């Protein structure tokens, strides 16, 4: 049985946020990944738990004939270490499903991604999938993009980063900061050998995020933005009490699990209108 109650593989308790990510990731994997699935696998700490769930079922013979297309070098390494079949978009250009995390997500399931610097490959893999599901902990929810995650990651060609910064600040306002590495001298370098600019989003309230993305990507030197607009069909939120909340894009029916779900409490789901699909864990006092 999958160990999705917040304990790590050694039986030791993880911190509450990590436990919430793990529960949501395990629920998503068990609900949506079946035999023969061609699967895009995202990046980040929540996705590590998703890989753990796939690996458990695969090794037990409960999940067969899947193919995993990673969105980063790190994810590829996790998949290989787990003994899962790995491919790429050249060999497997059409995917059934892509599952990824997010840095922020709004009630319409629009996302800001790119905190880990993998936004371009994440968007390529997502675009190859028929369905896209986001898995996060509840801290990633907001009423609008930019409410909690204050900057938008933008991948840029190194040669043009300075001109891109100037053009964005002149046309859109705010401030652009070249992301610097933590354990090396110099800027962060992506898997594509590019730089990341973090654009500190001006405080003007709501935006037409799709139009903003279009304006940004036509600037010479911009490779991709961290805006994922209108592409997610559902999201799973790991809650502090150990429950899992599902939010589904209106009109989505394929694989829906909301019909029998219990309506989320206003405080727990921040008015998102989602449903509890996995109850609180007993270890959290429920």
Tab-separated table of C-alpha atoms in Angstrom:
chain	number	residue	atom	x	y	z
A	1	UNK	CA	0.000	0.000	0.000
A	2	UNK	CA	1.328	3.459	-0.875
A	3	UNK	CA	2.773	5.380	2.034
A	4	UNK	CA	0.986	8.648	1.381
A	5	UNK	CA	0.182	9.719	4.939
A	6	UNK	CA	3.140	12.053	5.386
A	7	UNK	CA	5.859	9.575	6.331
A	8	UNK	CA	8.982	9.182	4.248
A	9	UNK	CA	10.186	5.835	2.952
A	10	UNK	CA	12.004	5.172	6.235
A	11	UNK	CA	8.841	5.711	8.260
A	12	UNK	CA	9.991	9.055	9.670
A	13	UNK	CA	7.534	11.937	9.788
A	14	UNK	CA	8.135	14.755	7.319
A	15	UNK	CA	7.261	18.402	7.886
A	16	UNK	CA	3.577	19.361	7.420
A	17	UNK	CA	4.059	21.136	4.079
A	18	UNK	CA	6.034	18.251	2.623
A	19	UNK	CA	3.477	15.789	3.975
A	20	UNK	CA	0.701	17.764	2.263
A	21	UNK	CA	2.583	17.697	-1.041
A	22	UNK	CA	3.144	13.973	-0.698
A	23	UNK	CA	-0.506	13.166	0.004
A	24	UNK	CA	-1.710	15.211	-2.972
A	25	UNK	CA	0.943	13.748	-5.288
A	26	UNK	CA	0.132	10.166	-4.295
A	27	UNK	CA	-3.594	10.774	-4.714
A	28	UNK	CA	-3.091	12.241	-8.197
A	29	UNK	CA	-0.825	9.404	-9.335
A	30	UNK	CA	-3.186	6.705	-8.103
A	31	UNK	CA	-6.265	8.427	-9.551
A	32	UNK	CA	-4.988	9.379	-12.994
A	33	UNK	CA	-2.010	7.206	-14.016
A	34	UNK	CA	-2.949	3.760	-15.314
A	35	UNK	CA	-1.350	0.991	-17.372
A	36	UNK	CA	0.005	2.114	-20.736
A	37	UNK	CA	0.027	5.806	-19.870
A	38	UNK	CA	2.411	8.080	-21.783
A	39	UNK	CA	3.159	10.582	-19.076
A	40	UNK	CA	4.852	13.973	-18.857
A	41	UNK	CA	6.540	14.316	-15.467
A	42	UNK	CA	7.166	17.822	-14.137
A	43	UNK	CA	9.828	19.241	-11.864
A	44	UNK	CA	10.172	20.250	-8.239
A	45	UNK	CA	9.721	18.852	-4.735
A	46	UNK	CA	6.065	17.866	-5.128
A	47	UNK	CA	6.852	15.919	-8.289
A	48	UNK	CA	9.507	13.930	-6.417
A	49	UNK	CA	6.650	12.479	-4.365
A	50	UNK	CA	4.704	11.817	-7.563
A	51	UNK	CA	7.670	9.827	-8.898
A	52	UNK	CA	7.840	7.902	-5.598
A	53	UNK	CA	4.205	6.879	-6.006
A	54	UNK	CA	4.745	5.736	-9.597
A	55	UNK	CA	7.827	3.780	-8.549
A	56	UNK	CA	6.020	1.934	-5.746
A	57	UNK	CA	3.210	0.773	-8.020
A	58	UNK	CA	5.575	-0.054	-10.888
A	59	UNK	CA	7.830	-2.220	-8.698
A	60	UNK	CA	4.809	-4.011	-7.214
A	61	UNK	CA	3.489	-4.799	-10.702
A	62	UNK	CA	0.405	-2.631	-10.174
A	63	UNK	CA	1.398	-0.205	-12.939
A	64	UNK	CA	2.622	-1.508	-16.285
A	65	UNK	CA	3.789	-0.292	-19.685
A	66	UNK	CA	4.049	3.379	-18.776
A	67	UNK	CA	6.441	5.798	-20.473
A	68	UNK	CA	7.714	8.878	-18.627
A	69	UNK	CA	8.905	12.062	-20.351
A	70	UNK	CA	10.723	14.326	-17.856
A	71	UNK	CA	10.781	18.125	-17.930
A	72	UNK	CA	14.258	18.550	-16.435
A	73	UNK	CA	17.585	16.840	-15.933
A	74	UNK	CA	16.775	16.421	-12.243
A	75	UNK	CA	13.441	14.736	-12.945
A	76	UNK	CA	15.080	12.452	-15.480
A	77	UNK	CA	17.556	11.385	-12.805
A	78	UNK	CA	14.740	10.681	-10.324
A	79	UNK	CA	12.927	8.539	-12.891
A	80	UNK	CA	16.048	6.578	-13.785
A	81	UNK	CA	16.928	5.996	-10.128
A	82	UNK	CA	13.376	4.753	-9.563
A	83	UNK	CA	13.701	2.253	-12.430
A	84	UNK	CA	10.882	3.830	-14.442
A	85	UNK	CA	10.863	3.820	-18.281
A	86	UNK	CA	12.162	7.164	-19.574
A	87	UNK	CA	11.668	8.752	-22.991
A	88	UNK	CA	11.695	12.243	-24.523
A	89	UNK	CA	9.463	14.342	-26.782
A	90	UNK	CA	11.379	13.219	-29.863
A	91	UNK	CA	10.618	9.537	-29.246
A	92	UNK	CA	7.256	10.098	-27.540
A	93	UNK	CA	5.749	13.271	-29.031
A	94	UNK	CA	2.158	12.590	-27.927
A	95	UNK	CA	1.356	12.239	-24.229
A	96	UNK	CA	-1.823	11.214	-22.442
A	97	UNK	CA	-1.160	13.315	-19.375
A	98	UNK	CA	1.311	15.783	-17.888
A	99	UNK	CA	1.546	16.335	-14.120
A	100	UNK	CA	3.532	19.216	-12.658
A	101	UNK	CA	3.739	21.560	-9.692
A	102	UNK	CA	3.382	25.350	-9.645
A	103	UNK	CA	4.640	28.358	-7.734
A	104	UNK	CA	1.200	29.982	-7.680
A	105	UNK	CA	-2.259	29.071	-8.996
A	106	UNK	CA	-5.442	31.122	-9.188
A	107	UNK	CA	-9.120	30.018	-9.102
A	108	UNK	CA	-9.175	29.678	-12.927
A	109	UNK	CA	-6.192	27.283	-12.692
A	110	UNK	CA	-3.823	29.767	-14.308
A	111	UNK	CA	-0.292	29.242	-12.991
A	112	UNK	CA	3.031	30.916	-12.486
A	113	UNK	CA	5.840	28.400	-12.858
A	114	UNK	CA	9.599	28.620	-13.211
A	115	UNK	CA	10.831	28.980	-9.653
A	116	UNK	CA	13.074	26.001	-10.325
A	117	UNK	CA	14.163	27.348	-13.719
A	118	UNK	CA	12.574	24.563	-15.810
A	119	UNK	CA	9.725	26.588	-17.332
A	120	UNK	CA	10.581	26.143	-21.023
A	121	UNK	CA	10.907	22.359	-20.952
A	122	UNK	CA	7.869	22.155	-18.658
A	123	UNK	CA	5.814	24.105	-21.184
A	124	UNK	CA	7.041	22.000	-24.112
A	125	UNK	CA	6.120	18.748	-22.381
A	126	UNK	CA	2.772	20.170	-21.219
A	127	UNK	CA	1.969	21.187	-24.807
A	128	UNK	CA	2.481	17.586	-25.946
A	129	UNK	CA	-0.119	16.232	-23.478
A	130	UNK	CA	-3.867	15.882	-23.919
A	131	UNK	CA	-4.409	16.645	-20.230
A	132	UNK	CA	-2.507	18.766	-17.703
A	133	UNK	CA	-2.877	18.402	-13.924
A	134	UNK	CA	-1.219	20.561	-11.273
A	135	UNK	CA	-0.289	19.255	-7.808
A	136	UNK	CA	0.654	21.694	-5.038
A	137	UNK	CA	0.310	22.386	-1.333
A	138	UNK	CA	-2.327	24.871	-0.201
A	139	UNK	CA	0.170	27.747	0.180
A	140	UNK	CA	0.342	28.000	-3.632
A	141	UNK	CA	-3.304	29.091	-3.919
A	142	UNK	CA	-4.120	32.744	-4.481
A	143	UNK	CA	-7.092	34.831	-5.540
A	144	UNK	CA	-5.055	36.239	-8.454
A	145	UNK	CA	-1.614	35.643	-9.912
A	146	UNK	CA	1.053	37.799	-8.319
A	147	UNK	CA	-0.741	37.948	-4.973
A	148	UNK	CA	1.772	35.724	-3.179
A	149	UNK	CA	4.424	34.913	-5.787
A	150	UNK	CA	5.640	38.415	-6.539
A	151	UNK	CA	7.760	37.805	-9.633
A	152	UNK	CA	7.344	36.183	-13.032
A	153	UNK	CA	10.224	33.956	-14.224
A	154	UNK	CA	11.262	34.608	-17.826
A	155	UNK	CA	13.879	32.480	-19.588
A	156	UNK	CA	16.175	34.554	-21.803
A	157	UNK	CA	19.128	34.045	-24.153
A	158	UNK	CA	22.290	35.087	-22.248
A	159	UNK	CA	23.466	37.445	-25.002
A	160	UNK	CA	20.247	39.444	-24.795
A	161	UNK	CA	19.420	39.481	-21.081
A	162	UNK	CA	20.351	43.138	-20.539
A	163	UNK	CA	18.306	44.415	-23.480
A	164	UNK	CA	15.362	42.223	-22.464
A	165	UNK	CA	15.452	43.673	-18.938
A	166	UNK	CA	15.397	47.240	-20.248
A	167	UNK	CA	12.573	46.589	-22.714
A	168	UNK	CA	10.330	44.863	-20.166
A	169	UNK	CA	10.834	47.601	-17.581
A	170	UNK	CA	10.158	50.300	-20.179
A	171	UNK	CA	7.035	48.689	-21.640
A	172	UNK	CA	5.492	46.908	-18.637
A	173	UNK	CA	6.884	48.704	-15.589
A	174	UNK	CA	8.205	46.918	-12.525
A	175	UNK	CA	11.769	45.719	-12.121
A	176	UNK	CA	13.656	42.830	-13.717
A	177	UNK	CA	16.322	40.975	-11.740
A	178	UNK	CA	18.798	38.510	-13.215
A	179	UNK	CA	18.505	35.372	-11.061
A	180	UNK	CA	21.822	34.576	-9.418
A	181	UNK	CA	22.985	31.103	-8.410
A	182	UNK	CA	23.216	30.117	-4.740
A	183	UNK	CA	26.158	27.709	-4.862
A	184	UNK	CA	28.204	29.100	-7.733
A	185	UNK	CA	29.402	32.481	-8.837
A	186	UNK	CA	27.267	34.119	-11.484
A	187	UNK	CA	23.718	33.688	-12.778
A	188	UNK	CA	21.507	30.624	-12.749
A	189	UNK	CA	21.916	28.633	-15.980
A	190	UNK	CA	18.925	26.587	-17.137
A	191	UNK	CA	18.963	23.095	-18.655
A	192	UNK	CA	18.864	24.919	-22.009
A	193	UNK	CA	21.968	26.998	-21.130
A	194	UNK	CA	19.908	30.169	-20.783
A	195	UNK	CA	19.429	32.730	-18.006
A	196	UNK	CA	16.361	33.502	-15.882
A	197	UNK	CA	15.043	37.004	-15.345
A	198	UNK	CA	12.588	37.446	-12.467
A	199	UNK	CA	10.240	40.288	-13.315
A	200	UNK	CA	8.829	41.843	-10.146
A	201	UNK	CA	5.182	42.239	-11.132
A	202	UNK	CA	3.804	45.784	-10.692
A	203	UNK	CA	0.955	46.143	-8.183
A	204	UNK	CA	-1.816	47.148	-10.543
A	205	UNK	CA	-4.195	44.355	-9.654
A	206	UNK	CA	-5.686	41.972	-12.202
A	207	UNK	CA	-4.116	41.552	-15.643
A	208	UNK	CA	-4.853	39.974	-18.966
A	209	UNK	CA	-2.179	37.354	-18.421
A	210	UNK	CA	-2.556	35.800	-21.858
A	211	UNK	CA	-2.016	39.166	-23.548
A	212	UNK	CA	0.949	39.859	-21.259
A	213	UNK	CA	2.557	36.550	-22.208
A	214	UNK	CA	2.088	37.371	-25.891
A	215	UNK	CA	3.759	40.762	-25.470
A	216	UNK	CA	6.705	39.312	-23.568
A	217	UNK	CA	7.532	36.383	-25.851
A	218	UNK	CA	7.893	38.595	-28.933
A	219	UNK	CA	10.736	40.575	-27.292
A	220	UNK	CA	13.975	39.471	-28.999
A	221	UNK	CA	15.946	37.336	-26.561
A	222	UNK	CA	12.952	36.024	-24.607
A	223	UNK	CA	12.700	32.230	-24.811
A	224	UNK	CA	9.605	31.604	-22.675
A	225	UNK	CA	7.613	32.966	-19.731
A	226	UNK	CA	6.425	31.166	-16.613
A	227	UNK	CA	2.768	31.889	-17.371
A	228	UNK	CA	0.670	28.759	-17.914
A	229	UNK	CA	-2.711	30.192	-18.886
A	230	UNK	CA	-5.840	28.131	-19.569
A	231	UNK	CA	-4.044	24.802	-19.911
A	232	UNK	CA	-4.699	22.984	-16.595
A	233	UNK	CA	-7.828	20.830	-16.360
A	234	UNK	CA	-7.617	20.331	-12.601
A	235	UNK	CA	-5.433	20.868	-9.569
A	236	UNK	CA	-4.887	18.943	-6.361
A	237	UNK	CA	-4.040	20.831	-3.186
A	238	UNK	CA	-2.444	19.143	-0.192
A	239	UNK	CA	-4.060	20.768	2.857
A	240	UNK	CA	-2.590	21.348	6.320
A	241	UNK	CA	-4.978	18.848	7.927
A	242	UNK	CA	-3.842	16.080	5.574
A	243	UNK	CA	-6.840	16.254	3.258
A	244	UNK	CA	-6.600	16.667	-0.507
A	245	UNK	CA	-8.720	19.304	-2.235
A	246	UNK	CA	-9.510	19.066	-5.959
A	247	UNK	CA	-10.362	22.064	-8.128
A	248	UNK	CA	-11.621	21.277	-11.641
A	249	UNK	CA	-11.804	23.574	-14.644
A	250	UNK	CA	-15.470	24.165	-15.621
A	251	UNK	CA	-16.597	21.775	-18.316
A	252	UNK	CA	-14.018	19.114	-17.509
A	253	UNK	CA	-15.469	15.613	-17.404
A	254	UNK	CA	-12.651	13.242	-18.357
A	255	UNK	CA	-11.422	11.495	-15.221
A	256	UNK	CA	-13.442	13.781	-12.955
A	257	UNK	CA	-13.699	12.733	-9.330
A	258	UNK	CA	-15.718	15.666	-8.015
A	259	UNK	CA	-19.207	14.196	-8.209
A	260	UNK	CA	-18.907	12.279	-4.946
A	261	UNK	CA	-16.525	14.632	-3.220
A	262	UNK	CA	-17.323	16.462	-0.011
A	263	UNK	CA	-17.563	20.231	-0.396
A	264	UNK	CA	-14.508	21.965	1.042
A	265	UNK	CA	-14.873	24.232	4.037
A	266	UNK	CA	-14.484	27.934	3.235
A	267	UNK	CA	-11.500	28.309	5.563
A	268	UNK	CA	-9.725	25.227	4.249
A	269	UNK	CA	-10.022	26.026	0.541
A	270	UNK	CA	-10.054	29.821	0.626
A	271	UNK	CA	-13.319	30.025	-1.287
A	272	UNK	CA	-11.985	28.177	-4.332
A	273	UNK	CA	-15.123	26.087	-4.623
A	274	UNK	CA	-13.166	22.856	-4.771
A	275	UNK	CA	-13.998	19.535	-3.155
A	276	UNK	CA	-12.286	17.315	-0.630
A	277	UNK	CA	-11.420	14.063	-2.406
A	278	UNK	CA	-9.257	12.571	0.343
A	279	UNK	CA	-10.162	13.092	4.021
A	280	UNK	CA	-7.860	14.490	6.709
A	281	UNK	CA	-5.311	12.040	8.028
A	282	UNK	CA	-5.859	10.521	11.457
A	283	UNK	CA	-2.360	11.629	12.454
A	284	UNK	CA	-3.507	15.243	12.179
A	285	UNK	CA	-6.123	14.805	14.837
A	286	UNK	CA	-9.079	14.085	12.559
